[in-house]
Short mmCIF file of C-alpha atoms and ligand atoms in Angstrom, two decimals:
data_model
loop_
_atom_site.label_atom_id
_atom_site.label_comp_id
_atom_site.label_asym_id
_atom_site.label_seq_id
_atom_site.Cartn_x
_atom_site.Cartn_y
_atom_site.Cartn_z
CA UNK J 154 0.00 0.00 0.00
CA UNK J 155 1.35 3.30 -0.99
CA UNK J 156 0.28 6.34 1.48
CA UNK J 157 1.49 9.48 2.75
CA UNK J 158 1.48 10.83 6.39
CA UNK J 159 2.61 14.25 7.50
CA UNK J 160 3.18 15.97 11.17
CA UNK J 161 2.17 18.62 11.55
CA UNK J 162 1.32 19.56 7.89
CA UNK J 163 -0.52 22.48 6.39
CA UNK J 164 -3.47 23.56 4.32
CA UNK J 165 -2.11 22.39 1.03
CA UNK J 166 -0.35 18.81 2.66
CA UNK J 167 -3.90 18.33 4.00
CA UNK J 168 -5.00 17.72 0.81
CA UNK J 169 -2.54 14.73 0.05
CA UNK J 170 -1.57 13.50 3.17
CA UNK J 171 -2.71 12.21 6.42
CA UNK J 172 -2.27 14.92 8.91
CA UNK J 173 -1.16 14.23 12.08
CA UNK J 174 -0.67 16.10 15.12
CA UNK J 175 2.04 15.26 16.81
CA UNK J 176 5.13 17.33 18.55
CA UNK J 177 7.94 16.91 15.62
CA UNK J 178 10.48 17.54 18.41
CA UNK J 179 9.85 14.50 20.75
CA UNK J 180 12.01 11.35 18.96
CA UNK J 181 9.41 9.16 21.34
CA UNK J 182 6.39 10.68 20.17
CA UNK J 183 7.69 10.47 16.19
CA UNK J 184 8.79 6.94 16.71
CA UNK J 185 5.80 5.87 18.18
CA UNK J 186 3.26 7.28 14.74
CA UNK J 187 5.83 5.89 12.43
CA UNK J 188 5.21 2.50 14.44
CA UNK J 189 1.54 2.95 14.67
CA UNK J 190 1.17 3.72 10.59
CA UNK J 191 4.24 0.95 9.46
CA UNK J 192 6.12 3.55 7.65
CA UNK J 193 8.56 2.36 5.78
CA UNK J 194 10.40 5.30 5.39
CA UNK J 195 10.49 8.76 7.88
CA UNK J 196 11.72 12.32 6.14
CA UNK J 197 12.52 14.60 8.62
CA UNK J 198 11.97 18.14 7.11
CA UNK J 199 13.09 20.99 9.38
CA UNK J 200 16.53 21.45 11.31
CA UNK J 201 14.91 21.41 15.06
CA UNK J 202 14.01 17.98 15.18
CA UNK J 203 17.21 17.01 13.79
CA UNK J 204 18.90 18.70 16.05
CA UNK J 205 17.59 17.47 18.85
CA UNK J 206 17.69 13.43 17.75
CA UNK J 207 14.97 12.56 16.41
CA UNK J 208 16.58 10.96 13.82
CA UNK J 209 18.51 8.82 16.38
CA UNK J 210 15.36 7.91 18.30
CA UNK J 211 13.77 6.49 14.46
CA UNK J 212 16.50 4.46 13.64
CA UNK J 213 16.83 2.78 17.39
CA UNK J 214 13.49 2.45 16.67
CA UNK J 215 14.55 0.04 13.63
CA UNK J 216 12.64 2.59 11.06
CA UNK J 217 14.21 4.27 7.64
CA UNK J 218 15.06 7.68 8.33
CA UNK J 219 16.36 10.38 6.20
CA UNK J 220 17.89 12.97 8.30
CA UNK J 221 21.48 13.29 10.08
CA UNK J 222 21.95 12.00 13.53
CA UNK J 223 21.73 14.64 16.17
CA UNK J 224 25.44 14.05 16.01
CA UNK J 225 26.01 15.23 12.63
CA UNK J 226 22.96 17.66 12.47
CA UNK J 227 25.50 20.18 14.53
CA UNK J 228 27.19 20.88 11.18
CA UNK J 229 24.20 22.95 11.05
CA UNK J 230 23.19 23.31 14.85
CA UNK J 231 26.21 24.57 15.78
CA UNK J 232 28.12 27.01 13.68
CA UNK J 233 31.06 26.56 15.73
CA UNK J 234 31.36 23.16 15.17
CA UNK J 235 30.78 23.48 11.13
CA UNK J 236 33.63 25.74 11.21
CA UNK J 237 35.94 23.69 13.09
CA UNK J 238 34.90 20.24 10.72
CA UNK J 239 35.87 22.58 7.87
CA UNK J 240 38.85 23.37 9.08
CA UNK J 241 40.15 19.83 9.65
CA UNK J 242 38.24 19.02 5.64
CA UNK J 243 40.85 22.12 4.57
CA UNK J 244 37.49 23.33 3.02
CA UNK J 245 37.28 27.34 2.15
CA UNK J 246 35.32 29.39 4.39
CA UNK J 247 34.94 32.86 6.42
CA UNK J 248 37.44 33.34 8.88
CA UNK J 249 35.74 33.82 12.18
CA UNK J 250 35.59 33.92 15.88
CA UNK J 251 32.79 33.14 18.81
CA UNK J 252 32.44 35.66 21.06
CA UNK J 253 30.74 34.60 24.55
CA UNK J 254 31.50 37.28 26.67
CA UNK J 255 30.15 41.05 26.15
CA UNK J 256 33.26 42.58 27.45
CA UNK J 257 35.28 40.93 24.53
CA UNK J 258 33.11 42.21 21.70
CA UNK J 259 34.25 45.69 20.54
CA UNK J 260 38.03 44.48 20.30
CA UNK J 261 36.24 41.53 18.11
CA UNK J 262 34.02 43.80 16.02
CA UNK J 263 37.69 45.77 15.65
CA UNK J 264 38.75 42.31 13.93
CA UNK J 265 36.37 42.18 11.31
CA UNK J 266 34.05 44.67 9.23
CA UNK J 267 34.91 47.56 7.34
CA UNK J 268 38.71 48.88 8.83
CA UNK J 269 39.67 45.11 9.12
CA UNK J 270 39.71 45.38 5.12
CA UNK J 271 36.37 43.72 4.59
CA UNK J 272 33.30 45.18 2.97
CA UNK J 273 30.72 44.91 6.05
CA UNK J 274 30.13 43.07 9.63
CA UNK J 275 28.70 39.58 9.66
CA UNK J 276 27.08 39.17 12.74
CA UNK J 277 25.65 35.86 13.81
CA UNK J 278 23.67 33.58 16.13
CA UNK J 279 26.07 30.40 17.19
CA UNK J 280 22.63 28.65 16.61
CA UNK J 281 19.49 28.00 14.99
CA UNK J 282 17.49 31.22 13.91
CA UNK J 283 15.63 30.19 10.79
CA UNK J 284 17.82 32.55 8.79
CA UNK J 285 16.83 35.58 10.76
CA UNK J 286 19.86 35.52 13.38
CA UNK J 287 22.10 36.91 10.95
CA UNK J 288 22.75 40.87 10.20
CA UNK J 289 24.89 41.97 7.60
CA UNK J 290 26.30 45.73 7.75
CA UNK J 291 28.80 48.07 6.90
CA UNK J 292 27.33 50.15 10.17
CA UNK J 293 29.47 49.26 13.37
CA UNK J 294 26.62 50.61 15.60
CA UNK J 295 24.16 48.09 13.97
CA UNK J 296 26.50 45.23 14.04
CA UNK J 297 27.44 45.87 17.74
CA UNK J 298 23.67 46.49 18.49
CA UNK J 299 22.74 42.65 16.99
CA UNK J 300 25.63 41.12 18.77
CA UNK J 301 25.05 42.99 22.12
CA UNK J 302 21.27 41.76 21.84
CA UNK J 303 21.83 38.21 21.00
CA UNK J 304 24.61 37.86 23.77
CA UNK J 305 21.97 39.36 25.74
CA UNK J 306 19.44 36.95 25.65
CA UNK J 307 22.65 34.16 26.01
CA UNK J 308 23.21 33.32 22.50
CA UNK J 309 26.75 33.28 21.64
CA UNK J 310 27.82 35.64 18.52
CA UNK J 311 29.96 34.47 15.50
CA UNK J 312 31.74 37.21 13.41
CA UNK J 313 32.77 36.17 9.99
CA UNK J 314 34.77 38.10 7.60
CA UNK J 315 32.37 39.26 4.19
CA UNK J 316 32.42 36.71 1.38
CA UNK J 317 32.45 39.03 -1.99
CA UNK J 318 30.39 37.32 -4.89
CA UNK J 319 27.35 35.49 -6.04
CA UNK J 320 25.86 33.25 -3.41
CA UNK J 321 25.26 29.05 -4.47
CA UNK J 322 23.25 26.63 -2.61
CA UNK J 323 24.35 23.40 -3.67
CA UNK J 324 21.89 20.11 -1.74
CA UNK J 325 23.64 16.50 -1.48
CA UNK J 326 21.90 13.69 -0.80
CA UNK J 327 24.52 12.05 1.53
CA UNK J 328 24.95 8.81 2.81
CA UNK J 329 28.13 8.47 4.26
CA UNK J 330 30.61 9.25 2.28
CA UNK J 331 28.42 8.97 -1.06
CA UNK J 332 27.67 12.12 -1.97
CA UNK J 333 24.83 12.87 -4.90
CA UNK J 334 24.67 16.67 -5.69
CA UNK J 335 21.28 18.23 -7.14
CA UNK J 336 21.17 21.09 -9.49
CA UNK J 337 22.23 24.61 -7.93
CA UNK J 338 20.16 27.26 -6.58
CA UNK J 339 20.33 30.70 -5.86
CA UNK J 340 17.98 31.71 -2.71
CA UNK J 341 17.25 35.65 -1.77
CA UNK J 342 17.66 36.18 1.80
CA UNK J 343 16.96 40.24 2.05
CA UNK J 344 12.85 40.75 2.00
CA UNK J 345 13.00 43.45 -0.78
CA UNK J 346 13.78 44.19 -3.89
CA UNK J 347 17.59 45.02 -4.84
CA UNK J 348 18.32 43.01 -1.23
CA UNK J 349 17.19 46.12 0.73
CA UNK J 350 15.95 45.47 4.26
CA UNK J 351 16.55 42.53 7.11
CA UNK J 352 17.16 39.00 6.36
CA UNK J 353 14.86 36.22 5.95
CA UNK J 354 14.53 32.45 5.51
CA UNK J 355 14.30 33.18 2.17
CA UNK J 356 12.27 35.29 -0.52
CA UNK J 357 12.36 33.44 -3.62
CA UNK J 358 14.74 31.25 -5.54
CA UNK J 359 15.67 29.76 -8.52
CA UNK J 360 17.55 26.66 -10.41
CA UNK J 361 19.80 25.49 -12.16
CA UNK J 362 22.40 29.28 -12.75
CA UNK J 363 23.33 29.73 -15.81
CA UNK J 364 26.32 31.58 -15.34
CA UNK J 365 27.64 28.77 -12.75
CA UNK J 366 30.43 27.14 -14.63
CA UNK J 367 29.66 23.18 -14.58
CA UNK J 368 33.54 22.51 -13.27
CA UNK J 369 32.83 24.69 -10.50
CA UNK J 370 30.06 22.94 -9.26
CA UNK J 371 32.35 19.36 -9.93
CA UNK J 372 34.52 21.71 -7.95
CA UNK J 373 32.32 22.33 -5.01
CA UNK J 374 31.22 18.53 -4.52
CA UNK J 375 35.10 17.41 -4.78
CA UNK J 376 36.50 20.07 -2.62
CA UNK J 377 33.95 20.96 -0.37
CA UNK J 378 30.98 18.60 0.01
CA UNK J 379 32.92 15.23 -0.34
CA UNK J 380 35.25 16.42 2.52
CA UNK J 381 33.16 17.34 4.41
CA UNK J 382 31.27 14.49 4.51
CA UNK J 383 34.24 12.27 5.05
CA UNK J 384 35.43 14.28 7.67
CA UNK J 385 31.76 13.94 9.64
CA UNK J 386 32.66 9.55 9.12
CA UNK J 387 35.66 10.38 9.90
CA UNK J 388 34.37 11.59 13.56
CA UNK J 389 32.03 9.28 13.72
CA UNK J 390 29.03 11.77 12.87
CA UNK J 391 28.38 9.90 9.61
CA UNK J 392 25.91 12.15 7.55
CA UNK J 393 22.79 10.62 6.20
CA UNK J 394 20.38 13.29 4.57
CA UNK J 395 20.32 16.28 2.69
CA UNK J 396 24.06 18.03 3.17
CA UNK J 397 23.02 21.74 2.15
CA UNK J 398 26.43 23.85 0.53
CA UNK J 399 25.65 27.87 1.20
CA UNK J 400 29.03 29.19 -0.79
CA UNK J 401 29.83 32.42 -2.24
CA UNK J 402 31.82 32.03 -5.55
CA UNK J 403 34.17 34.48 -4.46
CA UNK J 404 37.29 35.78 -6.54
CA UNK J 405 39.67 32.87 -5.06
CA UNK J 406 36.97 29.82 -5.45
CA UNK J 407 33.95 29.02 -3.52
CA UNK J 408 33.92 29.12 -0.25
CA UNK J 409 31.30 28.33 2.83
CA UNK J 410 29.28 30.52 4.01
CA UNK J 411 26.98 27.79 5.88
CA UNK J 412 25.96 24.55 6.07
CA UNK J 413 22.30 23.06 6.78
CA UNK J 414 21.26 19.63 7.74
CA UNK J 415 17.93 19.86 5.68
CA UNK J 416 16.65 20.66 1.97
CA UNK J 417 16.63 24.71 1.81
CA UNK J 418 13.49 26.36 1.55
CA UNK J 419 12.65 27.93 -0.93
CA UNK J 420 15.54 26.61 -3.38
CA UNK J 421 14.08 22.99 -2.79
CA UNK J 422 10.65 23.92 -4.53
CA UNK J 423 12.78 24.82 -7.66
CA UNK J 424 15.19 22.11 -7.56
CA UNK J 425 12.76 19.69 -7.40
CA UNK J 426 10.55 21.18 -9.62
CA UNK J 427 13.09 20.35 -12.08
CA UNK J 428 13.67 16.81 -11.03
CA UNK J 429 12.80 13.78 -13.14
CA UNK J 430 13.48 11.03 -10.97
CA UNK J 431 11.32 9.74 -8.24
CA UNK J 432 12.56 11.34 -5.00
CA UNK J 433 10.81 8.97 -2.17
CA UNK J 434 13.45 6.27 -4.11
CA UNK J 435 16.64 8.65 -3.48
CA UNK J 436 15.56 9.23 -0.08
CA UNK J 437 14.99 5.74 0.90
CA UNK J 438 18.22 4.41 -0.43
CA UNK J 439 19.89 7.42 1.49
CA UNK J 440 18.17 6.26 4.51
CA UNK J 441 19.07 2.35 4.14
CA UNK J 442 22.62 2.81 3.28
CA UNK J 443 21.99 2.49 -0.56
CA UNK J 444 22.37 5.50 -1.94
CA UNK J 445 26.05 4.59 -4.21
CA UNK J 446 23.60 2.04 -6.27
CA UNK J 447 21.35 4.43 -7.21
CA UNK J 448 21.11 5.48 -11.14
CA UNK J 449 22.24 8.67 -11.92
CA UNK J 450 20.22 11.24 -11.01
CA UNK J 451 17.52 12.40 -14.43
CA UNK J 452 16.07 16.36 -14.81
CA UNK J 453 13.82 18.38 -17.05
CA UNK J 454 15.49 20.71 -19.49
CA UNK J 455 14.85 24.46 -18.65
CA UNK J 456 14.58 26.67 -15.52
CA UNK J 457 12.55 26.93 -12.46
CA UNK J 458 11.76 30.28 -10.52
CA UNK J 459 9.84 30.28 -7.10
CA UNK J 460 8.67 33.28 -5.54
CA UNK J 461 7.56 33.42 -2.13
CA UNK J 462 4.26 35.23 -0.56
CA UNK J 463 4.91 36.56 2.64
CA UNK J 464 2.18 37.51 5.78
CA UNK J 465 2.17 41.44 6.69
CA UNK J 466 5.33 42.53 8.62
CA UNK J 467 7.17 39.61 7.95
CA UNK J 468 9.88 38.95 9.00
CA UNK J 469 9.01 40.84 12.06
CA UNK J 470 5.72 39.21 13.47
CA UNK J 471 3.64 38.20 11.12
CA UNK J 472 0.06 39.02 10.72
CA UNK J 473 -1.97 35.67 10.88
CA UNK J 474 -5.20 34.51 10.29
CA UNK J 475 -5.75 36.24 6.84
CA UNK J 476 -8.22 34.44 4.39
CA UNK J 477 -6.43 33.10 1.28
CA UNK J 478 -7.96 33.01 -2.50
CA UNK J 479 -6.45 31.29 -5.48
CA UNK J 480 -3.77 28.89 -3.75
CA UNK J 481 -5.39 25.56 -5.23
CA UNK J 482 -3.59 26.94 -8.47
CA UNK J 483 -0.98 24.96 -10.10
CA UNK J 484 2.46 25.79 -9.29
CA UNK J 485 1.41 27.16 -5.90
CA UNK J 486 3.09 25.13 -2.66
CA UNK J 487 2.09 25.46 0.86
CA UNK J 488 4.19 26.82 3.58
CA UNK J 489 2.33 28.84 6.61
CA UNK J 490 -1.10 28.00 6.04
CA UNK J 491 -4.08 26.41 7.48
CA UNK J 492 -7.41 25.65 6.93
CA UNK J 493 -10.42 26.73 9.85
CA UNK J 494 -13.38 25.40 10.60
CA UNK J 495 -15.41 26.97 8.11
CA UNK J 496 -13.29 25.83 5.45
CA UNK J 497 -11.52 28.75 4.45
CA UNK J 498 -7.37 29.04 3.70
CA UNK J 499 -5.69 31.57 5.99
CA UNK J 500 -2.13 32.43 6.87
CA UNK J 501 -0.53 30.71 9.93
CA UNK J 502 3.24 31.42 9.31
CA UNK J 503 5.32 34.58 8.17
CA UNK J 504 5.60 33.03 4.58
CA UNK J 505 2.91 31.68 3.43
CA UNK J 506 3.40 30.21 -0.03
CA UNK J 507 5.40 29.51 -2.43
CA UNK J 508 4.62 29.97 -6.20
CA UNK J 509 7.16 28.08 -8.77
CA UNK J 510 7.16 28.77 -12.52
CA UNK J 511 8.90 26.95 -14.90
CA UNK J 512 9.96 27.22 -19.25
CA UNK J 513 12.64 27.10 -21.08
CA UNK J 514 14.44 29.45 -19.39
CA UNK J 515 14.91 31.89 -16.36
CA UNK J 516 12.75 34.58 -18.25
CA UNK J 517 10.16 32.49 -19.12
CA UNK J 518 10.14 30.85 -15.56
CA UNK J 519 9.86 33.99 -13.88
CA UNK J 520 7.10 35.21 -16.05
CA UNK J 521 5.00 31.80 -15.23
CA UNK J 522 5.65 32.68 -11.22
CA UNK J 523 4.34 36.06 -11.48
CA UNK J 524 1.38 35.35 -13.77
CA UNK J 525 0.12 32.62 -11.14
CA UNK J 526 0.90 35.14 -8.23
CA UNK J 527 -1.30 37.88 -9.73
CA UNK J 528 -4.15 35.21 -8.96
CA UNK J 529 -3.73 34.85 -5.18
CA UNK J 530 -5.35 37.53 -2.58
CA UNK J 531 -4.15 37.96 0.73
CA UNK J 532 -4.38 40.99 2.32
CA UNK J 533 -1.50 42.80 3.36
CA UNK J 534 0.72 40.41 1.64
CA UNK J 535 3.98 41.59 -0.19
CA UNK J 536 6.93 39.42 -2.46
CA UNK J 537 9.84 40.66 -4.13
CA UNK J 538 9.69 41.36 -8.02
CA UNK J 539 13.12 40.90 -8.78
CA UNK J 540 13.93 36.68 -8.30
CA UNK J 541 16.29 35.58 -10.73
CA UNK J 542 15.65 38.51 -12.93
CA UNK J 543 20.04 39.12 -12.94
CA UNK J 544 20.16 36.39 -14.20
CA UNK J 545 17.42 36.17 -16.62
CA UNK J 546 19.24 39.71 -17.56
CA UNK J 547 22.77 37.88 -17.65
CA UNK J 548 24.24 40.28 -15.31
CA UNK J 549 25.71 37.84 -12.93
CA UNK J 550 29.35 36.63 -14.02
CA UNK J 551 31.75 34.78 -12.28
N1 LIG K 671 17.13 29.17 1.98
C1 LIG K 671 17.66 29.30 3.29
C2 LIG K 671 17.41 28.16 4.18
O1 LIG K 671 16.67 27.25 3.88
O2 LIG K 671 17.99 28.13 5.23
#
């Protein structure tokens, strides 16, 4: 029997899926629906779960899971311990420093940014932040005022010198030390137009980048990815899951700017939008150690260009509870959305959904992503109008 079961799921997995509500963070709790419904196979979608083990509570549960070990997920938990992995992997990356202790952070902020010869601050959250911990700045003030606020609230801070050029995500499916890259994305991190304004978990995105040189992404899996994940065996934090890359293609080579232990959202609506061959079959070999016998991987020809609708005042709180029209379309994904009693769509998360275009190429992608997004309504909504359209123009080079 062939059936799909998702926790906790949203307005548009509702229509394919069993829903079920369950706490994603509690191993026990996960362990004991994927026992109930005989799955064969568990995908574990965001980075807090994985994180915390629930990957590790699956498999000494004797189920299929796809999703790093709590272990390895702290190449993403931990940004500290990504860097210092990297650094055994000789793997190109922002030089950087933790800073713990407020009374050591202006001599640190004197280290990087602007007079330490780089372009801006990069001021970070040691930990998880769904893409919002991080400011980016050329104004000391601002940079000291994020640090000084997440130390704070007892987060530690990591500075990292500015990577110059065109930012890659590059997802692995990873089993070990088999590594089986997917096309490349670009994401958008600022929420406007012309990156203007705070970061976000993402905007919009799009696949595969035309102006990305195919030897530099052989490059990028030989250098970076493949070391990486032999260095995590190597530790005995074998990797099993989706290994996401976050490089800039700077003027010496790629380098890291980050890695995740999960597909990237919203690059993984294009990527996949693009891909021919059966996923739940890639992800189950991952899972059961298989993953080296699998065929190589098959995709459409042309492009794919998501856009992302986000709730008023994201990414500051977002306004919820807003009655959606028009997301049955094709090409329209769920992300923060529910459905109430009376029936209706509304907004339960700061983006709400994601709208993927595809054609021959970026320009015709991106026109297919706004002509479906001109057919949703929700109030106070707002998107950026600019994904991919540099490179639909050809003005990215490397
Ligand atoms: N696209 C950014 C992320 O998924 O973290």
């Amino acid at each position: 029997m062939e059936a799909l079961a998702v926790a906790p799921g949203n307005a548009g997995t509702a229509a394919i899926a069993d829903q079920y509500d369950v706490d994603i963070t509690s191993g026990e709790e996960v362990a004991k629906l994927a026992k109930r419904i005989n799955a064969d196979l568990v995908v574990i979608g965001p980075e807090v779960p994985l994180v915390l083990g629930v990957a590790d509570a699956l498999r000494a549960a004797g189920i299929a899971c796809f999703g790093p070990s709590k272990d390895a997920a702290r190449i993403e938990g931990s940004k500290a311990f990504a860097k210092d992995v990297m650094t055994a992997a000789g793997v190109r990356t922002a030089r950087s420093e933790v800073v713990d202790n407020p009374a050591h952070l202006d001599a640190a902020l004197d280290r990087f940014g602007p007079p330490a010869g780089e372009q801006a601050w990069v001021v970070k959250d040691d930990g998880l932040a769904a893409g919002k911990g991080v400011v980016v700045t050329a104004d000391r003030e601002a940079a000291r005022a994020h640090a000084a606020g997440l130390l704070e609230s007892g987060h530690p801070v990591l500075l990292e010198s500015f990577l110059d050029g065109p930012e890659v995500s590059l997802f692995s499916i990873v089993d070990g030390e088999t590594v089986l890259p997917l096309l490349p994305a670009q994401d958008f991190k600022r929420v406007g137009d012309n990156d203007s304004g705070p970061n976000t978990g993402g905007m919009g995105a799009y696949a595969p980048l035309p102006w990305l040189p195919e030897s530099v992404v052989t490059q990028i899996v030989e250098e970076i990815v493949k070391p990486v994940a032999a260095e995590l065996v190597k530790r005995g934090s074998s990797f099993t899951g989706l290994l996401y890359a976050g490089l800039a293609i700077t003027s010496k080579g790629p380098a890291v700017v980050e890695f995740n232990c999960r597909f990237g959202d919203p690059e993984t609506q294009s990527v996949l939008a693009l891909l021919d061959t059966p996923l739940g079959q890639l992800l189950y070999a991952a899972a059961i150690g298989d993953l080296d016998g699998e065929p190589p991987l098959r995709w459409r020809d042309g492009s794919a260009v998501t856009v992302v609708l986000a709730a008023e005042n994201y990414p500051g709180r977002p306004r919820l509870g807003d009655v959606i029209t028009g997301s049955e379309a094709e090409g329209v994904l769920h992300a923060g959305t529910a459905r109430r009693d009376d029936g209706a769509i509304v907004s339960s998360g700061g983006r709400v959904l994601s709208i993927v275009g595809t054609g021959p190429d970026l320009a015709a992608a991106r026109e297919d992503a706004y002509r479906i997004l001109k057919t949703i309504k929700l109030p106070g909504s707002h998107y950026r109008s600019d994904i991919a359209l540099a490179a639909a123009e050809g003005r990215i080079s490397v």
